[in-house]
Amino acid sequence: FDIRHQAEIMTVYELPMGERKRFFSRGGLSSKLAGGWSLMAIVTLQSGTPYTARITGSSTFTQGITTNTSLRANSTGLPVSLPSGESSVNEFFNTDAFVLPASGLLGNAGRNTITGPGFTNVDMTVTKEIPLSNDGKRLEFRAQASNLLNTVNFSDLGTMIDSSTFGQLTSAMQMRQLQFTLRFSF
């Protein structure tokens, strides 16, 4: 769970339009239509979480070792990270950096030596408040977008060396989702 770099920026902006605002402040229909709008955005940027190259405990390469979990692979000494631009969905890290240990021996690869994919997300909300009376009754319209930019954020990385998915990104988090809400407050 060691996320080395993480930034989360949140901003709320009330548009300067409507009664007692800079623009459309003279009242009337244009003031009511233009007023009451606000925007909220949350931007999240973070580096990837650490992973460990492993072999399954039931592998034939681990005969003689009793375990109900997975064991570490052997390190070859090659760099784990691929050069910029060479990383892909099918080979996210250098799979040649790890090999199966000799039968009956434990692997020497360090824990958390693989850095997983990072995370980038922008959520945005647009809100319009419509006052209905002087006693606080109001109608609120809200449009929310989760993952507004529809950024692909991968969530699973194949780290079992004796698996067909070793080194591959195998799933993605939720894509863009829109939600509209109408709320009456009294």
mmCIF file with all atom_site columns, C-alpha atoms in Angstrom:
data_model
loop_
_atom_site.group_PDB
_atom_site.id
_atom_site.type_symbol
_atom_site.label_atom_id
_atom_site.label_alt_id
_atom_site.label_comp_id
_atom_site.label_asym_id
_atom_site.label_entity_id
_atom_site.label_seq_id
_atom_site.pdbx_PDB_ins_code
_atom_site.Cartn_x
_atom_site.Cartn_y
_atom_site.Cartn_z
_atom_site.occupancy
_atom_site.B_iso_or_equiv
_atom_site.pdbx_formal_charge
_atom_site.auth_seq_id
_atom_site.auth_comp_id
_atom_site.auth_asym_id
_atom_site.auth_atom_id
_atom_site.pdbx_PDB_model_num
ATOM 1   C CA . PHE A 1 1   ? 0.000   0.000   0.000   1.00 0.00 ? 1   PHE A CA 1
ATOM 2   C CA . ASP A 1 2   ? 3.030   2.251   -0.456  1.00 0.00 ? 2   ASP A CA 1
ATOM 3   C CA . ILE A 1 3   ? 1.824   4.898   -2.894  1.00 0.00 ? 3   ILE A CA 1
ATOM 4   C CA . ARG A 1 4   ? 4.941   7.047   -3.274  1.00 0.00 ? 4   ARG A CA 1
ATOM 5   C CA . HIS A 1 5   ? 3.352   10.084  -4.907  1.00 0.00 ? 5   HIS A CA 1
ATOM 6   C CA . GLN A 1 6   ? -0.233  11.228  -4.604  1.00 0.00 ? 6   GLN A CA 1
ATOM 7   C CA . ALA A 1 7   ? -1.936  14.555  -5.241  1.00 0.00 ? 7   ALA A CA 1
ATOM 8   C CA . GLU A 1 8   ? -5.626  15.251  -4.832  1.00 0.00 ? 8   GLU A CA 1
ATOM 9   C CA . ILE A 1 9   ? -6.877  18.700  -5.729  1.00 0.00 ? 9   ILE A CA 1
ATOM 10  C CA . MET A 1 10  ? -10.442 19.805  -5.067  1.00 0.00 ? 10  MET A CA 1
ATOM 11  C CA . THR A 1 11  ? -11.962 23.072  -6.150  1.00 0.00 ? 11  THR A CA 1
ATOM 12  C CA . VAL A 1 12  ? -15.422 24.617  -5.873  1.00 0.00 ? 12  VAL A CA 1
ATOM 13  C CA . TYR A 1 13  ? -16.334 27.635  -7.982  1.00 0.00 ? 13  TYR A CA 1
ATOM 14  C CA . GLU A 1 14  ? -19.583 29.556  -7.787  1.00 0.00 ? 14  GLU A CA 1
ATOM 15  C CA . LEU A 1 15  ? -20.190 31.280  -11.124 1.00 0.00 ? 15  LEU A CA 1
ATOM 16  C CA . PRO A 1 16  ? -20.411 35.102  -10.687 1.00 0.00 ? 16  PRO A CA 1
ATOM 17  C CA . MET A 1 17  ? -23.831 35.411  -12.327 1.00 0.00 ? 17  MET A CA 1
ATOM 18  C CA . GLY A 1 18  ? -27.267 36.215  -10.937 1.00 0.00 ? 18  GLY A CA 1
ATOM 19  C CA . GLU A 1 19  ? -28.648 38.502  -8.259  1.00 0.00 ? 19  GLU A CA 1
ATOM 20  C CA . ARG A 1 20  ? -25.971 40.266  -6.160  1.00 0.00 ? 20  ARG A CA 1
ATOM 21  C CA . LYS A 1 21  ? -23.225 38.946  -8.478  1.00 0.00 ? 21  LYS A CA 1
ATOM 22  C CA . ARG A 1 22  ? -20.980 40.572  -11.046 1.00 0.00 ? 22  ARG A CA 1
ATOM 23  C CA . PHE A 1 23  ? -22.890 39.496  -14.180 1.00 0.00 ? 23  PHE A CA 1
ATOM 24  C CA . PHE A 1 24  ? -26.652 39.323  -14.888 1.00 0.00 ? 24  PHE A CA 1
ATOM 25  C CA . SER A 1 25  ? -27.297 41.070  -11.566 1.00 0.00 ? 25  SER A CA 1
ATOM 26  C CA . ARG A 1 26  ? -30.217 43.325  -12.571 1.00 0.00 ? 26  ARG A CA 1
ATOM 27  C CA . GLY A 1 27  ? -32.920 40.790  -11.789 1.00 0.00 ? 27  GLY A CA 1
ATOM 28  C CA . GLY A 1 28  ? -35.499 39.385  -14.122 1.00 0.00 ? 28  GLY A CA 1
ATOM 29  C CA . LEU A 1 29  ? -35.562 36.130  -16.057 1.00 0.00 ? 29  LEU A CA 1
ATOM 30  C CA . SER A 1 30  ? -31.947 36.329  -17.315 1.00 0.00 ? 30  SER A CA 1
ATOM 31  C CA . SER A 1 31  ? -30.690 36.755  -13.738 1.00 0.00 ? 31  SER A CA 1
ATOM 32  C CA . LYS A 1 32  ? -32.703 33.752  -12.538 1.00 0.00 ? 32  LYS A CA 1
ATOM 33  C CA . LEU A 1 33  ? -31.510 31.521  -15.414 1.00 0.00 ? 33  LEU A CA 1
ATOM 34  C CA . ALA A 1 34  ? -27.852 32.550  -15.166 1.00 0.00 ? 34  ALA A CA 1
ATOM 35  C CA . GLY A 1 35  ? -27.619 32.579  -11.358 1.00 0.00 ? 35  GLY A CA 1
ATOM 36  C CA . GLY A 1 36  ? -27.151 29.767  -8.882  1.00 0.00 ? 36  GLY A CA 1
ATOM 37  C CA . TRP A 1 37  ? -24.618 27.719  -10.866 1.00 0.00 ? 37  TRP A CA 1
ATOM 38  C CA . SER A 1 38  ? -21.528 26.187  -9.275  1.00 0.00 ? 38  SER A CA 1
ATOM 39  C CA . LEU A 1 39  ? -18.804 23.812  -10.423 1.00 0.00 ? 39  LEU A CA 1
ATOM 40  C CA . MET A 1 40  ? -16.837 21.332  -8.332  1.00 0.00 ? 40  MET A CA 1
ATOM 41  C CA . ALA A 1 41  ? -13.871 19.306  -9.551  1.00 0.00 ? 41  ALA A CA 1
ATOM 42  C CA . ILE A 1 42  ? -11.663 16.699  -7.898  1.00 0.00 ? 42  ILE A CA 1
ATOM 43  C CA . VAL A 1 43  ? -8.426  15.747  -9.663  1.00 0.00 ? 43  VAL A CA 1
ATOM 44  C CA . THR A 1 44  ? -6.495  12.719  -8.380  1.00 0.00 ? 44  THR A CA 1
ATOM 45  C CA . LEU A 1 45  ? -3.000  11.786  -9.577  1.00 0.00 ? 45  LEU A CA 1
ATOM 46  C CA . GLN A 1 46  ? -0.971  8.999   -8.010  1.00 0.00 ? 46  GLN A CA 1
ATOM 47  C CA . SER A 1 47  ? 1.882   6.654   -8.737  1.00 0.00 ? 47  SER A CA 1
ATOM 48  C CA . GLY A 1 48  ? 1.395   2.903   -8.776  1.00 0.00 ? 48  GLY A CA 1
ATOM 49  C CA . THR A 1 49  ? 1.260   0.515   -5.849  1.00 0.00 ? 49  THR A CA 1
ATOM 50  C CA . PRO A 1 50  ? 4.009   -2.075  -5.291  1.00 0.00 ? 50  PRO A CA 1
ATOM 51  C CA . TYR A 1 51  ? 3.723   -5.730  -6.322  1.00 0.00 ? 51  TYR A CA 1
ATOM 52  C CA . THR A 1 52  ? 5.871   -8.800  -5.697  1.00 0.00 ? 52  THR A CA 1
ATOM 53  C CA . ALA A 1 53  ? 6.760   -11.420 -8.332  1.00 0.00 ? 53  ALA A CA 1
ATOM 54  C CA . ARG A 1 54  ? 5.513   -14.764 -7.030  1.00 0.00 ? 54  ARG A CA 1
ATOM 55  C CA . ILE A 1 55  ? 5.076   -18.402 -7.949  1.00 0.00 ? 55  ILE A CA 1
ATOM 56  C CA . THR A 1 56  ? 2.091   -20.461 -6.934  1.00 0.00 ? 56  THR A CA 1
ATOM 57  C CA . GLY A 1 57  ? 2.587   -22.678 -3.884  1.00 0.00 ? 57  GLY A CA 1
ATOM 58  C CA . SER A 1 58  ? 1.201   -25.672 -5.752  1.00 0.00 ? 58  SER A CA 1
ATOM 59  C CA . SER A 1 59  ? 3.727   -25.364 -8.572  1.00 0.00 ? 59  SER A CA 1
ATOM 60  C CA . THR A 1 60  ? 5.844   -28.403 -9.411  1.00 0.00 ? 60  THR A CA 1
ATOM 61  C CA . PHE A 1 61  ? 8.859   -26.150 -8.937  1.00 0.00 ? 61  PHE A CA 1
ATOM 62  C CA . THR A 1 62  ? 8.113   -25.948 -5.196  1.00 0.00 ? 62  THR A CA 1
ATOM 63  C CA . GLN A 1 63  ? 7.920   -29.657 -4.400  1.00 0.00 ? 63  GLN A CA 1
ATOM 64  C CA . GLY A 1 64  ? 9.228   -30.350 -0.946  1.00 0.00 ? 64  GLY A CA 1
ATOM 65  C CA . ILE A 1 65  ? 8.230   -26.919 0.339   1.00 0.00 ? 65  ILE A CA 1
ATOM 66  C CA . THR A 1 66  ? 5.000   -26.958 2.304   1.00 0.00 ? 66  THR A CA 1
ATOM 67  C CA . THR A 1 67  ? 2.966   -23.804 1.976   1.00 0.00 ? 67  THR A CA 1
ATOM 68  C CA . ASN A 1 68  ? -0.610  -22.732 1.426   1.00 0.00 ? 68  ASN A CA 1
ATOM 69  C CA . THR A 1 69  ? 0.367   -19.358 -0.058  1.00 0.00 ? 69  THR A CA 1
ATOM 70  C CA . SER A 1 70  ? 2.573   -18.225 -2.907  1.00 0.00 ? 70  SER A CA 1
ATOM 71  C CA . LEU A 1 71  ? 6.357   -17.975 -2.887  1.00 0.00 ? 71  LEU A CA 1
ATOM 72  C CA . ARG A 1 72  ? 8.742   -15.408 -4.346  1.00 0.00 ? 72  ARG A CA 1
ATOM 73  C CA . ALA A 1 73  ? 10.405  -15.819 -7.716  1.00 0.00 ? 73  ALA A CA 1
ATOM 74  C CA . ASN A 1 74  ? 14.142  -15.563 -8.377  1.00 0.00 ? 74  ASN A CA 1
ATOM 75  C CA . SER A 1 75  ? 15.605  -12.246 -9.503  1.00 0.00 ? 75  SER A CA 1
ATOM 76  C CA . THR A 1 76  ? 17.848  -12.292 -12.582 1.00 0.00 ? 76  THR A CA 1
ATOM 77  C CA . GLY A 1 77  ? 19.392  -8.904  -11.790 1.00 0.00 ? 77  GLY A CA 1
ATOM 78  C CA . LEU A 1 78  ? 17.842  -7.224  -14.848 1.00 0.00 ? 78  LEU A CA 1
ATOM 79  C CA . PRO A 1 79  ? 15.936  -3.967  -14.287 1.00 0.00 ? 79  PRO A CA 1
ATOM 80  C CA . VAL A 1 80  ? 12.264  -4.512  -13.451 1.00 0.00 ? 80  VAL A CA 1
ATOM 81  C CA . SER A 1 81  ? 10.979  -1.321  -15.087 1.00 0.00 ? 81  SER A CA 1
ATOM 82  C CA . LEU A 1 82  ? 10.847  -1.073  -18.855 1.00 0.00 ? 82  LEU A CA 1
ATOM 83  C CA . PRO A 1 83  ? 12.204  2.037   -20.623 1.00 0.00 ? 83  PRO A CA 1
ATOM 84  C CA . SER A 1 84  ? 9.682   4.805   -21.175 1.00 0.00 ? 84  SER A CA 1
ATOM 85  C CA . GLY A 1 85  ? 7.368   4.021   -24.085 1.00 0.00 ? 85  GLY A CA 1
ATOM 86  C CA . GLU A 1 86  ? 8.049   0.252   -24.063 1.00 0.00 ? 86  GLU A CA 1
ATOM 87  C CA . SER A 1 87  ? 5.567   -0.640  -21.314 1.00 0.00 ? 87  SER A CA 1
ATOM 88  C CA . SER A 1 88  ? 2.270   -2.005  -22.681 1.00 0.00 ? 88  SER A CA 1
ATOM 89  C CA . VAL A 1 89  ? -0.844  -3.837  -21.547 1.00 0.00 ? 89  VAL A CA 1
ATOM 90  C CA . ASN A 1 90  ? 0.723   -7.167  -22.565 1.00 0.00 ? 90  ASN A CA 1
ATOM 91  C CA . GLU A 1 91  ? 4.102   -6.476  -20.940 1.00 0.00 ? 91  GLU A CA 1
ATOM 92  C CA . PHE A 1 92  ? 3.827   -3.805  -18.256 1.00 0.00 ? 92  PHE A CA 1
ATOM 93  C CA . PHE A 1 93  ? 7.194   -4.603  -16.657 1.00 0.00 ? 93  PHE A CA 1
ATOM 94  C CA . ASN A 1 94  ? 10.323  -6.522  -17.690 1.00 0.00 ? 94  ASN A CA 1
ATOM 95  C CA . THR A 1 95  ? 9.284   -10.153 -17.241 1.00 0.00 ? 95  THR A CA 1
ATOM 96  C CA . ASP A 1 96  ? 12.880  -11.244 -17.915 1.00 0.00 ? 96  ASP A CA 1
ATOM 97  C CA . ALA A 1 97  ? 13.802  -9.775  -14.504 1.00 0.00 ? 97  ALA A CA 1
ATOM 98  C CA . PHE A 1 98  ? 12.295  -12.865 -12.815 1.00 0.00 ? 98  PHE A CA 1
ATOM 99  C CA . VAL A 1 99  ? 12.630  -16.637 -13.245 1.00 0.00 ? 99  VAL A CA 1
ATOM 100 C CA . LEU A 1 100 ? 11.400  -19.714 -11.417 1.00 0.00 ? 100 LEU A CA 1
ATOM 101 C CA . PRO A 1 101 ? 13.729  -20.841 -8.614  1.00 0.00 ? 101 PRO A CA 1
ATOM 102 C CA . ALA A 1 102 ? 15.289  -24.294 -8.754  1.00 0.00 ? 102 ALA A CA 1
ATOM 103 C CA . SER A 1 103 ? 12.979  -27.074 -7.573  1.00 0.00 ? 103 SER A CA 1
ATOM 104 C CA . GLY A 1 104 ? 12.742  -27.194 -3.781  1.00 0.00 ? 104 GLY A CA 1
ATOM 105 C CA . LEU A 1 105 ? 14.452  -23.812 -3.252  1.00 0.00 ? 105 LEU A CA 1
ATOM 106 C CA . LEU A 1 106 ? 13.009  -20.464 -2.222  1.00 0.00 ? 106 LEU A CA 1
ATOM 107 C CA . GLY A 1 107 ? 13.237  -17.484 -4.581  1.00 0.00 ? 107 GLY A CA 1
ATOM 108 C CA . ASN A 1 108 ? 15.440  -14.470 -3.854  1.00 0.00 ? 108 ASN A CA 1
ATOM 109 C CA . ALA A 1 109 ? 13.390  -11.667 -5.483  1.00 0.00 ? 109 ALA A CA 1
ATOM 110 C CA . GLY A 1 110 ? 12.722  -8.770  -3.150  1.00 0.00 ? 110 GLY A CA 1
ATOM 111 C CA . ARG A 1 111 ? 9.299   -7.869  -1.854  1.00 0.00 ? 111 ARG A CA 1
ATOM 112 C CA . ASN A 1 112 ? 7.438   -5.018  -3.622  1.00 0.00 ? 112 ASN A CA 1
ATOM 113 C CA . THR A 1 113 ? 9.986   -4.689  -6.460  1.00 0.00 ? 113 THR A CA 1
ATOM 114 C CA . ILE A 1 114 ? 7.384   -4.130  -9.194  1.00 0.00 ? 114 ILE A CA 1
ATOM 115 C CA . THR A 1 115 ? 5.668   -0.730  -9.384  1.00 0.00 ? 115 THR A CA 1
ATOM 116 C CA . GLY A 1 116 ? 2.131   -1.081  -10.694 1.00 0.00 ? 116 GLY A CA 1
ATOM 117 C CA . PRO A 1 117 ? 0.257   1.325   -12.957 1.00 0.00 ? 117 PRO A CA 1
ATOM 118 C CA . GLY A 1 118 ? -0.519  4.830   -11.733 1.00 0.00 ? 118 GLY A CA 1
ATOM 119 C CA . PHE A 1 119 ? -3.953  6.385   -11.366 1.00 0.00 ? 119 PHE A CA 1
ATOM 120 C CA . THR A 1 120 ? -5.342  9.542   -12.979 1.00 0.00 ? 120 THR A CA 1
ATOM 121 C CA . ASN A 1 121 ? -8.906  10.689  -12.441 1.00 0.00 ? 121 ASN A CA 1
ATOM 122 C CA . VAL A 1 122 ? -11.060 13.810  -12.824 1.00 0.00 ? 122 VAL A CA 1
ATOM 123 C CA . ASP A 1 123 ? -14.533 13.985  -11.249 1.00 0.00 ? 123 ASP A CA 1
ATOM 124 C CA . MET A 1 124 ? -16.761 16.996  -11.899 1.00 0.00 ? 124 MET A CA 1
ATOM 125 C CA . THR A 1 125 ? -20.117 18.214  -10.609 1.00 0.00 ? 125 THR A CA 1
ATOM 126 C CA . VAL A 1 126 ? -22.284 21.031  -11.994 1.00 0.00 ? 126 VAL A CA 1
ATOM 127 C CA . THR A 1 127 ? -25.027 22.296  -9.672  1.00 0.00 ? 127 THR A CA 1
ATOM 128 C CA . LYS A 1 128 ? -27.876 24.770  -10.222 1.00 0.00 ? 128 LYS A CA 1
ATOM 129 C CA . GLU A 1 129 ? -29.834 25.977  -7.191  1.00 0.00 ? 129 GLU A CA 1
ATOM 130 C CA . ILE A 1 130 ? -33.262 27.478  -7.838  1.00 0.00 ? 130 ILE A CA 1
ATOM 131 C CA . PRO A 1 131 ? -34.823 29.327  -4.875  1.00 0.00 ? 131 PRO A CA 1
ATOM 132 C CA . LEU A 1 132 ? -38.579 28.720  -4.768  1.00 0.00 ? 132 LEU A CA 1
ATOM 133 C CA . SER A 1 133 ? -39.612 30.824  -1.760  1.00 0.00 ? 133 SER A CA 1
ATOM 134 C CA . ASN A 1 134 ? -38.274 33.135  0.943   1.00 0.00 ? 134 ASN A CA 1
ATOM 135 C CA . ASP A 1 135 ? -38.616 30.450  3.635   1.00 0.00 ? 135 ASP A CA 1
ATOM 136 C CA . GLY A 1 136 ? -35.727 28.343  2.213   1.00 0.00 ? 136 GLY A CA 1
ATOM 137 C CA . LYS A 1 137 ? -37.551 26.047  -0.181  1.00 0.00 ? 137 LYS A CA 1
ATOM 138 C CA . ARG A 1 138 ? -35.383 25.372  -3.196  1.00 0.00 ? 138 ARG A CA 1
ATOM 139 C CA . LEU A 1 139 ? -34.831 22.993  -6.071  1.00 0.00 ? 139 LEU A CA 1
ATOM 140 C CA . GLU A 1 140 ? -31.349 21.703  -6.836  1.00 0.00 ? 140 GLU A CA 1
ATOM 141 C CA . PHE A 1 141 ? -30.270 20.191  -10.145 1.00 0.00 ? 141 PHE A CA 1
ATOM 142 C CA . ARG A 1 142 ? -26.958 18.309  -10.109 1.00 0.00 ? 142 ARG A CA 1
ATOM 143 C CA . ALA A 1 143 ? -25.025 16.651  -12.934 1.00 0.00 ? 143 ALA A CA 1
ATOM 144 C CA . GLN A 1 144 ? -22.071 14.497  -11.842 1.00 0.00 ? 144 GLN A CA 1
ATOM 145 C CA . ALA A 1 145 ? -19.383 12.871  -13.961 1.00 0.00 ? 145 ALA A CA 1
ATOM 146 C CA . SER A 1 146 ? -17.075 10.282  -12.409 1.00 0.00 ? 146 SER A CA 1
ATOM 147 C CA . ASN A 1 147 ? -13.911 9.799   -14.484 1.00 0.00 ? 147 ASN A CA 1
ATOM 148 C CA . LEU A 1 148 ? -14.917 12.754  -16.679 1.00 0.00 ? 148 LEU A CA 1
ATOM 149 C CA . LEU A 1 149 ? -12.022 12.296  -19.134 1.00 0.00 ? 149 LEU A CA 1
ATOM 150 C CA . ASN A 1 150 ? -12.743 8.539   -19.448 1.00 0.00 ? 150 ASN A CA 1
ATOM 151 C CA . THR A 1 151 ? -9.152  7.700   -18.495 1.00 0.00 ? 151 THR A CA 1
ATOM 152 C CA . VAL A 1 152 ? -8.259  4.005   -18.480 1.00 0.00 ? 152 VAL A CA 1
ATOM 153 C CA . ASN A 1 153 ? -6.934  3.124   -15.014 1.00 0.00 ? 153 ASN A CA 1
ATOM 154 C CA . PHE A 1 154 ? -5.728  -0.456  -14.722 1.00 0.00 ? 154 PHE A CA 1
ATOM 155 C CA . SER A 1 155 ? -6.441  -2.321  -11.512 1.00 0.00 ? 155 SER A CA 1
ATOM 156 C CA . ASP A 1 156 ? -4.854  -5.764  -11.738 1.00 0.00 ? 156 ASP A CA 1
ATOM 157 C CA . LEU A 1 157 ? -1.349  -6.854  -12.688 1.00 0.00 ? 157 LEU A CA 1
ATOM 158 C CA . GLY A 1 158 ? -0.294  -10.452 -13.334 1.00 0.00 ? 158 GLY A CA 1
ATOM 159 C CA . THR A 1 159 ? 2.592   -11.144 -10.946 1.00 0.00 ? 159 THR A CA 1
ATOM 160 C CA . MET A 1 160 ? 2.476   -14.963 -10.789 1.00 0.00 ? 160 MET A CA 1
ATOM 161 C CA . ILE A 1 161 ? 5.525   -16.027 -12.811 1.00 0.00 ? 161 ILE A CA 1
ATOM 162 C CA . ASP A 1 162 ? 4.051   -19.435 -13.656 1.00 0.00 ? 162 ASP A CA 1
ATOM 163 C CA . SER A 1 163 ? 0.825   -17.910 -15.003 1.00 0.00 ? 163 SER A CA 1
ATOM 164 C CA . SER A 1 164 ? -0.090  -17.092 -18.595 1.00 0.00 ? 164 SER A CA 1
ATOM 165 C CA . THR A 1 165 ? -0.891  -13.506 -17.522 1.00 0.00 ? 165 THR A CA 1
ATOM 166 C CA . PHE A 1 166 ? 2.540   -12.797 -15.977 1.00 0.00 ? 166 PHE A CA 1
ATOM 167 C CA . GLY A 1 167 ? 3.477   -9.164  -16.634 1.00 0.00 ? 167 GLY A CA 1
ATOM 168 C CA . GLN A 1 168 ? 0.091   -8.270  -18.121 1.00 0.00 ? 168 GLN A CA 1
ATOM 169 C CA . LEU A 1 169 ? -2.457  -5.698  -17.022 1.00 0.00 ? 169 LEU A CA 1
ATOM 170 C CA . THR A 1 170 ? -5.607  -7.790  -16.752 1.00 0.00 ? 170 THR A CA 1
ATOM 171 C CA . SER A 1 171 ? -8.438  -5.458  -15.718 1.00 0.00 ? 171 SER A CA 1
ATOM 172 C CA . ALA A 1 172 ? -9.453  -1.811  -15.610 1.00 0.00 ? 172 ALA A CA 1
ATOM 173 C CA . MET A 1 173 ? -11.389 0.324   -13.162 1.00 0.00 ? 173 MET A CA 1
ATOM 174 C CA . GLN A 1 174 ? -14.745 1.892   -13.924 1.00 0.00 ? 174 GLN A CA 1
ATOM 175 C CA . MET A 1 175 ? -14.953 4.117   -16.972 1.00 0.00 ? 175 MET A CA 1
ATOM 176 C CA . ARG A 1 176 ? -16.926 7.385   -17.201 1.00 0.00 ? 176 ARG A CA 1
ATOM 177 C CA . GLN A 1 177 ? -20.210 7.388   -15.329 1.00 0.00 ? 177 GLN A CA 1
ATOM 178 C CA . LEU A 1 178 ? -22.826 10.159  -15.466 1.00 0.00 ? 178 LEU A CA 1
ATOM 179 C CA . GLN A 1 179 ? -25.489 10.803  -12.866 1.00 0.00 ? 179 GLN A CA 1
ATOM 180 C CA . PHE A 1 180 ? -28.262 13.408  -12.801 1.00 0.00 ? 180 PHE A CA 1
ATOM 181 C CA . THR A 1 181 ? -30.129 14.400  -9.644  1.00 0.00 ? 181 THR A CA 1
ATOM 182 C CA . LEU A 1 182 ? -33.092 16.675  -8.949  1.00 0.00 ? 182 LEU A CA 1
ATOM 183 C CA . ARG A 1 183 ? -33.654 17.457  -5.257  1.00 0.00 ? 183 ARG A CA 1
ATOM 184 C CA . PHE A 1 184 ? -36.355 19.497  -3.535  1.00 0.00 ? 184 PHE A CA 1
ATOM 185 C CA . SER A 1 185 ? -35.342 21.002  -0.168  1.00 0.00 ? 185 SER A CA 1
ATOM 186 C CA . PHE A 1 186 ? -37.881 22.384  2.265   1.00 0.00 ? 186 PHE A CA 1
#
